[in-house]
Amino acid sequence: MRSLIVVLWSLIGLVMASSCAGEEAKPSGALVAAGHDFALQACAACHVAAKDQASKPILKPPAPSFLSIAGRQTTTEVSLRQFLSKPHGKMPNPELANFEIDEVVAYLLSLKPKR
C-alpha cells in the first residue's frame, strides 16, 4: 500500500512538471514597459508597434504589426531572439544590444494572445 502511494504521488508530480515544461517564463512588467517604449522609438517608423502609437508607420505598406507577429504560433522567445540578432530579409539589421533584445522580446511576448 505504501509503495502504491509513493508511485501515485510520483506520477502526480511528473504530470504537473510536464504540464509546466512548455510554458515560457513571464517577463517582468518593467522589462515589458521598456520594450514598449523602445518599440515606439525604434520600430514604429515601419511597424504598428503599439495601440498607443502616436503616428502611423511611414513604410508603405507597413511591416507586420507587433500584434500580428506576437499572434503567430511560431513566435517564441527563441525565434524572436534569433530574428533580432541577425540581419534578415528586407528589414535592416537593427544591431540591438542584448538588453534591447531582452526588452523587445519581453514586449512582443506580452502581446501573445492568451490560450
PDB file of C-alpha atoms in Angstrom:
ATOM      1  CA  MET A   1       0.000   0.000   0.000  1.00  0.00           C
ATOM      2  CA  ARG A   2       2.779   2.410   0.928  1.00  0.00           C
ATOM      3  CA  SER A   3       4.580   1.820  -2.363  1.00  0.00           C
ATOM      4  CA  LEU A   4       1.342   2.487  -4.253  1.00  0.00           C
ATOM      5  CA  ILE A   5       1.014   5.886  -2.555  1.00  0.00           C
ATOM      6  CA  VAL A   6       4.624   6.741  -3.411  1.00  0.00           C
ATOM      7  CA  VAL A   7       4.047   5.763  -7.042  1.00  0.00           C
ATOM      8  CA  LEU A   8       0.840   7.816  -7.244  1.00  0.00           C
ATOM      9  CA  TRP A   9       2.499  10.925  -5.794  1.00  0.00           C
ATOM     10  CA  SER A  10       5.425  10.464  -8.159  1.00  0.00           C
ATOM     11  CA  LEU A  11       3.049  10.288 -11.120  1.00  0.00           C
ATOM     12  CA  ILE A  12       1.187  13.389  -9.964  1.00  0.00           C
ATOM     13  CA  GLY A  13       4.470  15.270  -9.659  1.00  0.00           C
ATOM     14  CA  LEU A  14       5.586  14.108 -13.090  1.00  0.00           C
ATOM     15  CA  VAL A  15       2.317  15.185 -14.708  1.00  0.00           C
ATOM     16  CA  MET A  16       2.482  18.605 -13.054  1.00  0.00           C
ATOM     17  CA  ALA A  17       6.102  19.134 -14.086  1.00  0.00           C
ATOM     18  CA  SER A  18       5.470  18.120 -17.686  1.00  0.00           C
ATOM     19  CA  SER A  19       2.447  20.420 -17.975  1.00  0.00           C
ATOM     20  CA  CYS A  20       4.619  23.384 -16.993  1.00  0.00           C
ATOM     21  CA  ALA A  21       7.541  22.454 -19.239  1.00  0.00           C
ATOM     22  CA  GLY A  22       6.098  24.109 -22.356  1.00  0.00           C
ATOM     23  CA  GLU A  23       5.370  27.421 -20.662  1.00  0.00           C
ATOM     24  CA  GLU A  24       7.802  30.288 -21.052  1.00  0.00           C
ATOM     25  CA  ALA A  25       8.756  32.407 -18.077  1.00  0.00           C
ATOM     26  CA  LYS A  26       6.637  35.528 -17.789  1.00  0.00           C
ATOM     27  CA  PRO A  27       8.746  38.670 -18.263  1.00  0.00           C
ATOM     28  CA  SER A  28       8.713  41.403 -15.625  1.00  0.00           C
ATOM     29  CA  GLY A  29       6.440  44.397 -16.029  1.00  0.00           C
ATOM     30  CA  ALA A  30       9.426  46.754 -16.103  1.00  0.00           C
ATOM     31  CA  LEU A  31      11.032  44.822 -18.961  1.00  0.00           C
ATOM     32  CA  VAL A  32       7.766  44.812 -20.919  1.00  0.00           C
ATOM     33  CA  ALA A  33       7.340  48.572 -20.371  1.00  0.00           C
ATOM     34  CA  ALA A  34      10.915  49.230 -21.504  1.00  0.00           C
ATOM     35  CA  GLY A  35      10.288  47.109 -24.610  1.00  0.00           C
ATOM     36  CA  HIS A  36       7.096  49.037 -25.352  1.00  0.00           C
ATOM     37  CA  ASP A  37       8.949  52.355 -25.088  1.00  0.00           C
ATOM     38  CA  PHE A  38      11.858  51.105 -27.194  1.00  0.00           C
ATOM     39  CA  ALA A  39       9.491  49.761 -29.868  1.00  0.00           C
ATOM     40  CA  LEU A  40       7.771  53.141 -30.124  1.00  0.00           C
ATOM     41  CA  GLN A  41      11.151  54.836 -30.596  1.00  0.00           C
ATOM     42  CA  ALA A  42      12.949  52.369 -32.839  1.00  0.00           C
ATOM     43  CA  CYS A  43      10.322  50.269 -34.620  1.00  0.00           C
ATOM     44  CA  ALA A  44       7.281  52.497 -35.174  1.00  0.00           C
ATOM     45  CA  ALA A  45       8.548  54.007 -38.423  1.00  0.00           C
ATOM     46  CA  CYS A  46       7.902  50.663 -40.119  1.00  0.00           C
ATOM     47  CA  HIS A  47       5.613  48.690 -37.755  1.00  0.00           C
ATOM     48  CA  VAL A  48       2.486  49.397 -35.792  1.00  0.00           C
ATOM     49  CA  ALA A  49       4.288  48.634 -32.553  1.00  0.00           C
ATOM     50  CA  ALA A  50       1.589  49.604 -30.051  1.00  0.00           C
ATOM     51  CA  LYS A  51      -2.039  50.643 -29.843  1.00  0.00           C
ATOM     52  CA  ASP A  52      -0.973  53.967 -28.330  1.00  0.00           C
ATOM     53  CA  GLN A  53       1.438  54.738 -31.177  1.00  0.00           C
ATOM     54  CA  ALA A  54       1.195  58.466 -31.971  1.00  0.00           C
ATOM     55  CA  SER A  55       1.779  58.255 -35.716  1.00  0.00           C
ATOM     56  CA  LYS A  56       1.345  55.730 -38.489  1.00  0.00           C
ATOM     57  CA  PRO A  57       4.355  53.923 -39.956  1.00  0.00           C
ATOM     58  CA  ILE A  58       5.983  55.742 -42.862  1.00  0.00           C
ATOM     59  CA  LEU A  59       6.737  52.456 -44.633  1.00  0.00           C
ATOM     60  CA  LYS A  60       4.098  51.726 -47.284  1.00  0.00           C
ATOM     61  CA  PRO A  61       2.735  49.151 -46.866  1.00  0.00           C
ATOM     62  CA  PRO A  62       3.797  48.887 -43.239  1.00  0.00           C
ATOM     63  CA  ALA A  63       5.752  45.937 -41.926  1.00  0.00           C
ATOM     64  CA  PRO A  64       3.733  43.404 -39.895  1.00  0.00           C
ATOM     65  CA  SER A  65       2.238  44.821 -36.715  1.00  0.00           C
ATOM     66  CA  PHE A  66       3.651  43.685 -33.411  1.00  0.00           C
ATOM     67  CA  LEU A  67       0.242  42.184 -32.569  1.00  0.00           C
ATOM     68  CA  SER A  68       0.308  40.053 -35.720  1.00  0.00           C
ATOM     69  CA  ILE A  69       3.895  38.962 -35.042  1.00  0.00           C
ATOM     70  CA  ALA A  70       3.017  38.047 -31.454  1.00  0.00           C
ATOM     71  CA  GLY A  71      -0.052  36.134 -32.625  1.00  0.00           C
ATOM     72  CA  ARG A  72       1.880  33.726 -34.818  1.00  0.00           C
ATOM     73  CA  GLN A  73       2.152  30.198 -33.454  1.00  0.00           C
ATOM     74  CA  THR A  74       5.818  30.161 -34.469  1.00  0.00           C
ATOM     75  CA  THR A  75       6.653  33.226 -32.366  1.00  0.00           C
ATOM     76  CA  THR A  76       8.645  32.116 -29.341  1.00  0.00           C
ATOM     77  CA  GLU A  77      11.336  33.653 -27.199  1.00  0.00           C
ATOM     78  CA  VAL A  78      13.952  31.675 -29.124  1.00  0.00           C
ATOM     79  CA  SER A  79      12.619  32.618 -32.574  1.00  0.00           C
ATOM     80  CA  LEU A  80      12.428  36.306 -31.640  1.00  0.00           C
ATOM     81  CA  ARG A  81      15.972  36.342 -30.240  1.00  0.00           C
ATOM     82  CA  GLN A  82      17.323  34.655 -33.375  1.00  0.00           C
ATOM     83  CA  PHE A  83      15.455  37.050 -35.658  1.00  0.00           C
ATOM     84  CA  LEU A  84      16.560  40.181 -33.797  1.00  0.00           C
ATOM     85  CA  SER A  85      20.195  39.047 -33.546  1.00  0.00           C
ATOM     86  CA  LYS A  86      20.907  38.626 -37.267  1.00  0.00           C
ATOM     87  CA  PRO A  87      20.309  40.534 -40.499  1.00  0.00           C
ATOM     88  CA  HIS A  88      17.175  39.333 -42.247  1.00  0.00           C
ATOM     89  CA  GLY A  89      15.160  39.915 -45.396  1.00  0.00           C
ATOM     90  CA  LYS A  90      14.151  43.443 -46.268  1.00  0.00           C
ATOM     91  CA  MET A  91      14.431  44.698 -42.699  1.00  0.00           C
ATOM     92  CA  PRO A  92      17.690  46.472 -41.950  1.00  0.00           C
ATOM     93  CA  ASN A  93      19.801  44.886 -39.239  1.00  0.00           C
ATOM     94  CA  PRO A  94      18.843  46.831 -36.128  1.00  0.00           C
ATOM     95  CA  GLU A  95      22.103  45.845 -34.353  1.00  0.00           C
ATOM     96  CA  LEU A  96      20.390  45.754 -30.989  1.00  0.00           C
ATOM     97  CA  ALA A  97      22.278  45.416 -27.728  1.00  0.00           C
ATOM     98  CA  ASN A  98      21.434  42.342 -25.658  1.00  0.00           C
ATOM     99  CA  PHE A  99      19.391  44.396 -23.185  1.00  0.00           C
ATOM    100  CA  GLU A 100      17.370  45.892 -26.061  1.00  0.00           C
ATOM    101  CA  ILE A 101      16.666  42.415 -27.416  1.00  0.00           C
ATOM    102  CA  ASP A 102      15.531  41.388 -23.920  1.00  0.00           C
ATOM    103  CA  GLU A 103      13.143  44.358 -23.824  1.00  0.00           C
ATOM    104  CA  VAL A 104      11.668  43.866 -27.298  1.00  0.00           C
ATOM    105  CA  VAL A 105      11.260  40.115 -26.773  1.00  0.00           C
ATOM    106  CA  ALA A 106       9.517  40.693 -23.429  1.00  0.00           C
ATOM    107  CA  TYR A 107       7.187  43.251 -25.005  1.00  0.00           C
ATOM    108  CA  LEU A 108       6.330  41.067 -28.011  1.00  0.00           C
ATOM    109  CA  LEU A 109       5.683  38.026 -25.813  1.00  0.00           C
ATOM    110  CA  SER A 110       3.391  40.141 -23.624  1.00  0.00           C
ATOM    111  CA  LEU A 111       1.226  40.718 -26.719  1.00  0.00           C
ATOM    112  CA  LYS A 112       0.722  36.993 -27.367  1.00  0.00           C
ATOM    113  CA  PRO A 113      -2.936  36.016 -27.150  1.00  0.00           C
ATOM    114  CA  LYS A 114      -3.846  34.093 -24.011  1.00  0.00           C
ATOM    115  CA  ARG A 115      -4.733  30.489 -24.887  1.00  0.00           C
TER     116      ARG A 115
END
